[in-house]
């Protein structure tokens, strides 16, 4: 399955979720995973290099592909992998649009904050336009960097549901926890980070299930 983790806004957790999902999928039944970095900042590729240096692990392949080359290259490479995860930059870029024409699913992480929620509305026409070319594309929102408690999460969920049916809301929020960023610093996914934060691990597992739940995905 080809999954894009995308938003037109930066700092929402796209790269963090893309690398965690790539590692989680590589671990699950030793699947062959390709992580495509569609951001000029190359965060996902740099993380992968750090991971190889620090942990010695190279359990997935990471490559940089930006602009319209992303579409043609992903089409060519995808049959060699069980899973492709594409991380894109935080703008309405050619890379994001190219990724949406080849992807099966788009995951849109959204912090429960007003500006990020407003910005998410921009994705509705973008997804609908992409679906005219790519009928199989399905798009999902998920709350990332949620507050540990309080009403902002529920309010954000309500507002995100207004973007349905184009963007389906996945009720598997990921809470803002230091362990997510600590793991990144150590070249690890959250389930590999010591001390293990079982709540964060459970959140990642729930997200993986929600995205990849159908057989054959
Ligand atoms: N759930 C979370 N808990 C704690 N920190 C997070 C969480 N999600 C993202 N971050 C941090 O927020 C920052 C932005 O995340 P990043 O994945 O780089 O966003 P994007 O790729 O959308 O620009 C990073 O420092 C990342 O570690
Ligand atoms: Mg990023």
Tab-separated table of C-alpha atoms and ligand atoms in Angstrom:
chain	number	residue	atom	x	y	z
A	1	UNK	CA	0.000	0.000	0.000
A	2	UNK	CA	1.206	3.503	-0.800
A	3	UNK	CA	0.575	5.887	2.094
A	4	UNK	CA	1.300	9.613	2.048
A	5	UNK	CA	1.688	11.431	5.341
A	6	UNK	CA	0.868	14.963	4.284
A	7	UNK	CA	-0.384	18.398	5.160
A	8	UNK	CA	0.093	21.842	3.673
A	9	UNK	CA	1.326	22.981	7.086
A	10	UNK	CA	4.708	22.321	8.681
A	11	UNK	CA	5.355	21.129	12.214
A	12	UNK	CA	2.235	18.946	12.476
A	13	UNK	CA	4.153	15.661	12.887
A	14	UNK	CA	4.291	14.349	9.314
A	15	UNK	CA	7.918	13.224	9.397
A	16	UNK	CA	7.625	11.852	12.917
A	17	UNK	CA	4.637	9.702	11.961
A	18	UNK	CA	6.101	8.709	8.576
A	19	UNK	CA	9.277	7.251	10.118
A	20	UNK	CA	7.380	5.555	12.958
A	21	UNK	CA	4.934	3.989	10.496
A	22	UNK	CA	7.757	2.853	8.176
A	23	UNK	CA	9.588	1.149	11.060
A	24	UNK	CA	6.402	-0.367	12.479
A	25	UNK	CA	5.519	-1.835	9.072
A	26	UNK	CA	9.057	-3.130	8.456
A	27	UNK	CA	8.882	-4.921	11.802
A	28	UNK	CA	5.461	-6.380	11.085
A	29	UNK	CA	6.059	-9.687	9.256
A	30	UNK	CA	9.384	-8.448	7.847
A	31	UNK	CA	7.684	-6.467	5.147
A	32	UNK	CA	9.778	-4.685	2.534
A	33	UNK	CA	9.254	-0.990	3.166
A	34	UNK	CA	10.244	2.022	1.076
A	35	UNK	CA	10.249	5.407	2.792
A	36	UNK	CA	10.117	8.230	0.252
A	37	UNK	CA	11.241	11.649	1.434
A	38	UNK	CA	9.426	14.239	-0.657
A	39	UNK	CA	10.638	17.186	1.429
A	40	UNK	CA	13.631	19.316	0.363
A	41	UNK	CA	14.653	19.402	4.033
A	42	UNK	CA	15.149	15.614	3.818
A	43	UNK	CA	14.233	14.991	7.459
A	44	UNK	CA	13.222	11.377	6.881
A	45	UNK	CA	16.428	10.534	4.994
A	46	UNK	CA	18.587	12.223	7.657
A	47	UNK	CA	16.724	10.315	10.363
A	48	UNK	CA	17.363	7.058	8.492
A	49	UNK	CA	21.106	7.825	8.292
A	50	UNK	CA	21.156	8.589	12.022
A	51	UNK	CA	19.267	5.352	12.682
A	52	UNK	CA	21.836	3.328	10.738
A	53	UNK	CA	24.738	4.997	12.602
A	54	UNK	CA	23.256	4.790	16.096
A	55	UNK	CA	21.386	1.492	16.032
A	56	UNK	CA	23.050	-0.305	13.096
A	57	UNK	CA	19.559	-0.997	11.726
A	58	UNK	CA	18.654	-0.658	8.058
A	59	UNK	CA	15.276	-2.328	8.148
A	60	UNK	CA	13.728	-0.180	5.399
A	61	UNK	CA	14.963	1.728	2.367
A	62	UNK	CA	14.801	5.523	2.333
A	63	UNK	CA	15.164	7.690	-0.744
A	64	UNK	CA	14.739	11.365	-1.585
A	65	UNK	CA	12.335	12.164	-4.421
A	66	UNK	CA	10.911	15.608	-4.997
A	67	UNK	CA	8.692	17.222	-7.599
A	68	UNK	CA	7.006	15.329	-10.417
A	69	UNK	CA	9.778	12.658	-10.382
A	70	UNK	CA	8.113	11.428	-7.219
A	71	UNK	CA	5.098	10.188	-9.189
A	72	UNK	CA	7.017	8.353	-11.920
A	73	UNK	CA	9.647	6.874	-9.584
A	74	UNK	CA	7.143	5.719	-6.964
A	75	UNK	CA	5.063	4.041	-9.696
A	76	UNK	CA	8.168	2.186	-10.889
A	77	UNK	CA	9.473	1.254	-7.442
A	78	UNK	CA	6.238	0.395	-5.606
A	79	UNK	CA	5.840	-3.158	-7.051
A	80	UNK	CA	9.165	-4.116	-5.354
A	81	UNK	CA	7.856	-3.246	-1.874
A	82	UNK	CA	5.018	-4.347	0.390
A	83	UNK	CA	4.623	-0.840	1.763
A	84	UNK	CA	5.560	2.622	0.568
A	85	UNK	CA	5.381	5.536	3.019
A	86	UNK	CA	5.791	9.033	1.574
A	87	UNK	CA	6.692	12.006	3.760
A	88	UNK	CA	6.099	15.390	2.109
A	89	UNK	CA	7.000	18.976	2.994
A	90	UNK	CA	4.675	21.431	4.700
A	91	UNK	CA	3.315	23.322	1.707
A	92	UNK	CA	1.085	22.843	-1.315
A	93	UNK	CA	3.966	21.479	-3.354
A	94	UNK	CA	4.350	19.573	-6.609
A	95	UNK	CA	5.632	16.698	-4.465
A	96	UNK	CA	2.410	16.585	-2.421
A	97	UNK	CA	0.241	16.743	-5.537
A	98	UNK	CA	2.385	14.116	-7.297
A	99	UNK	CA	2.193	11.858	-4.236
A	100	UNK	CA	-1.605	12.135	-4.135
A	101	UNK	CA	-1.886	10.892	-7.717
A	102	UNK	CA	-0.122	7.586	-6.905
A	103	UNK	CA	-1.158	6.953	-3.285
A	104	UNK	CA	-3.879	4.684	-1.932
A	105	UNK	CA	-4.167	6.616	1.323
A	106	UNK	CA	-3.366	10.046	2.701
A	107	UNK	CA	-2.889	10.499	6.438
A	108	UNK	CA	-3.198	14.089	7.642
A	109	UNK	CA	-1.852	14.696	11.164
A	110	UNK	CA	-3.468	17.706	12.830
A	111	UNK	CA	-2.545	19.195	16.212
A	112	UNK	CA	-5.678	20.261	18.137
A	113	UNK	CA	-5.009	23.938	17.492
A	114	UNK	CA	-7.127	26.518	15.644
A	115	UNK	CA	-4.686	27.481	12.876
A	116	UNK	CA	-3.785	23.893	12.069
A	117	UNK	CA	-7.473	22.939	11.910
A	118	UNK	CA	-8.270	25.893	9.631
A	119	UNK	CA	-5.342	24.958	7.393
A	120	UNK	CA	-6.683	21.388	7.100
A	121	UNK	CA	-9.709	22.694	5.156
A	122	UNK	CA	-7.285	23.483	2.304
A	123	UNK	CA	-6.761	19.764	1.833
A	124	UNK	CA	-10.397	19.052	0.954
A	125	UNK	CA	-10.273	20.491	-2.609
A	126	UNK	CA	-6.726	19.171	-3.038
A	127	UNK	CA	-7.851	15.609	-2.246
A	128	UNK	CA	-11.017	15.915	-4.364
A	129	UNK	CA	-8.937	17.121	-7.322
A	130	UNK	CA	-6.495	14.231	-6.882
A	131	UNK	CA	-9.422	11.764	-6.690
A	132	UNK	CA	-10.502	12.833	-10.185
A	133	UNK	CA	-7.230	11.308	-11.459
A	134	UNK	CA	-6.726	8.718	-8.716
A	135	UNK	CA	-10.105	7.214	-7.804
A	136	UNK	CA	-8.635	4.830	-5.223
A	137	UNK	CA	-7.272	7.621	-3.005
A	138	UNK	CA	-8.759	7.699	0.507
A	139	UNK	CA	-7.866	10.454	2.964
A	140	UNK	CA	-7.851	10.461	6.766
A	141	UNK	CA	-7.228	12.977	9.530
A	142	UNK	CA	-5.775	12.092	12.914
A	143	UNK	CA	-5.076	14.312	15.918
A	144	UNK	CA	-1.357	14.456	16.686
A	145	UNK	CA	0.354	16.199	19.594
A	146	UNK	CA	-2.935	16.035	21.471
A	147	UNK	CA	-3.178	17.440	24.983
A	148	UNK	CA	-2.889	14.779	27.699
A	149	UNK	CA	-6.275	16.015	28.938
A	150	UNK	CA	-8.784	18.817	28.463
A	151	UNK	CA	-11.502	19.684	26.001
A	152	UNK	CA	-9.387	20.860	23.071
A	153	UNK	CA	-9.060	17.328	21.706
A	154	UNK	CA	-12.834	16.747	21.574
A	155	UNK	CA	-13.424	20.160	20.032
A	156	UNK	CA	-10.744	19.466	17.423
A	157	UNK	CA	-12.315	16.062	16.655
A	158	UNK	CA	-15.702	17.767	16.115
A	159	UNK	CA	-14.184	20.303	13.728
A	160	UNK	CA	-12.202	17.654	11.827
A	161	UNK	CA	-15.389	15.588	11.334
A	162	UNK	CA	-16.768	18.542	9.363
A	163	UNK	CA	-14.270	17.681	6.601
A	164	UNK	CA	-15.931	14.275	6.102
A	165	UNK	CA	-16.613	12.513	3.794
A	166	UNK	CA	-13.517	13.731	1.893
A	167	UNK	CA	-11.273	13.464	4.965
A	168	UNK	CA	-12.371	10.643	7.286
A	169	UNK	CA	-11.546	11.293	10.934
A	170	UNK	CA	-9.607	8.450	12.600
A	171	UNK	CA	-10.319	8.356	16.319
A	172	UNK	CA	-6.821	7.219	17.360
A	173	UNK	CA	-5.206	10.436	18.681
A	174	UNK	CA	-1.509	10.611	19.495
A	175	UNK	CA	-0.732	12.584	22.639
A	176	UNK	CA	2.124	15.099	22.838
A	177	UNK	CA	4.774	13.170	24.739
A	178	UNK	CA	8.498	13.704	25.089
A	179	UNK	CA	9.150	10.068	24.271
A	180	UNK	CA	8.127	10.680	20.610
A	181	UNK	CA	10.848	13.299	20.129
A	182	UNK	CA	13.355	11.451	22.361
A	183	UNK	CA	12.985	8.372	20.150
A	184	UNK	CA	13.658	10.459	17.017
A	185	UNK	CA	16.842	11.876	18.586
A	186	UNK	CA	18.030	8.298	19.145
A	187	UNK	CA	17.231	7.142	15.613
A	188	UNK	CA	14.384	5.010	16.890
A	189	UNK	CA	10.659	4.505	16.587
A	190	UNK	CA	8.650	5.019	19.745
A	191	UNK	CA	8.311	1.265	20.439
A	192	UNK	CA	12.122	0.893	20.396
A	193	UNK	CA	12.859	3.777	22.782
A	194	UNK	CA	13.965	2.979	26.359
A	195	UNK	CA	12.392	3.489	28.823
A	196	UNK	CA	9.400	2.181	26.909
A	197	UNK	CA	6.363	4.425	27.106
A	198	UNK	CA	3.506	1.946	26.824
A	199	UNK	CA	0.878	4.636	26.227
A	200	UNK	CA	2.757	6.054	23.233
A	201	UNK	CA	3.390	2.525	21.897
A	202	UNK	CA	-0.337	1.719	22.201
A	203	UNK	CA	-1.140	4.904	20.273
A	204	UNK	CA	1.188	3.911	17.428
A	205	UNK	CA	-0.263	0.379	17.343
A	206	UNK	CA	-3.805	1.812	17.184
A	207	UNK	CA	-2.824	4.135	14.344
A	208	UNK	CA	-1.164	1.317	12.375
A	209	UNK	CA	-4.314	-0.815	12.812
A	210	UNK	CA	-6.583	2.022	11.741
A	211	UNK	CA	-4.614	2.667	8.567
A	212	UNK	CA	-3.704	-0.872	7.546
A	213	UNK	CA	-6.683	-2.748	8.946
A	214	UNK	CA	-7.959	-4.318	5.719
A	215	UNK	CA	-6.537	-7.672	4.675
A	216	UNK	CA	-4.018	-7.399	1.899
A	217	UNK	CA	-2.920	-3.916	2.879
B	1	LIG	N1	3.048	13.481	19.364
B	1	LIG	C1	4.164	14.220	19.530
B	1	LIG	N2	4.716	14.359	20.769
B	1	LIG	C2	5.829	15.097	20.954
B	1	LIG	N3	6.491	15.742	19.971
B	1	LIG	C3	5.978	15.648	18.715
B	1	LIG	C4	4.808	14.891	18.420
B	1	LIG	N4	4.577	14.987	17.096
B	1	LIG	C5	5.557	15.758	16.579
B	1	LIG	N5	6.393	16.159	17.541
B	1	LIG	C6	7.581	17.032	17.397
B	1	LIG	O1	7.150	18.202	16.709
B	1	LIG	C7	8.141	18.647	15.805
B	1	LIG	C8	7.563	18.701	14.396
B	1	LIG	O2	7.331	17.373	13.954
B	1	LIG	P1	7.676	16.943	12.453
B	1	LIG	O3	7.371	15.500	12.331
B	1	LIG	O4	9.035	17.407	12.072
B	1	LIG	O5	6.576	17.825	11.664
B	1	LIG	P2	6.421	18.054	10.088
B	1	LIG	O6	7.131	16.946	9.381
B	1	LIG	O7	4.936	18.044	9.877
B	1	LIG	O8	7.003	19.395	9.799
B	1	LIG	C9	9.313	17.684	15.930
B	1	LIG	O9	10.248	18.226	16.835
B	1	LIG	C10	8.670	16.423	16.510
B	1	LIG	O10	9.579	15.644	17.255
B	2	LIG	MG1	8.648	17.009	7.938
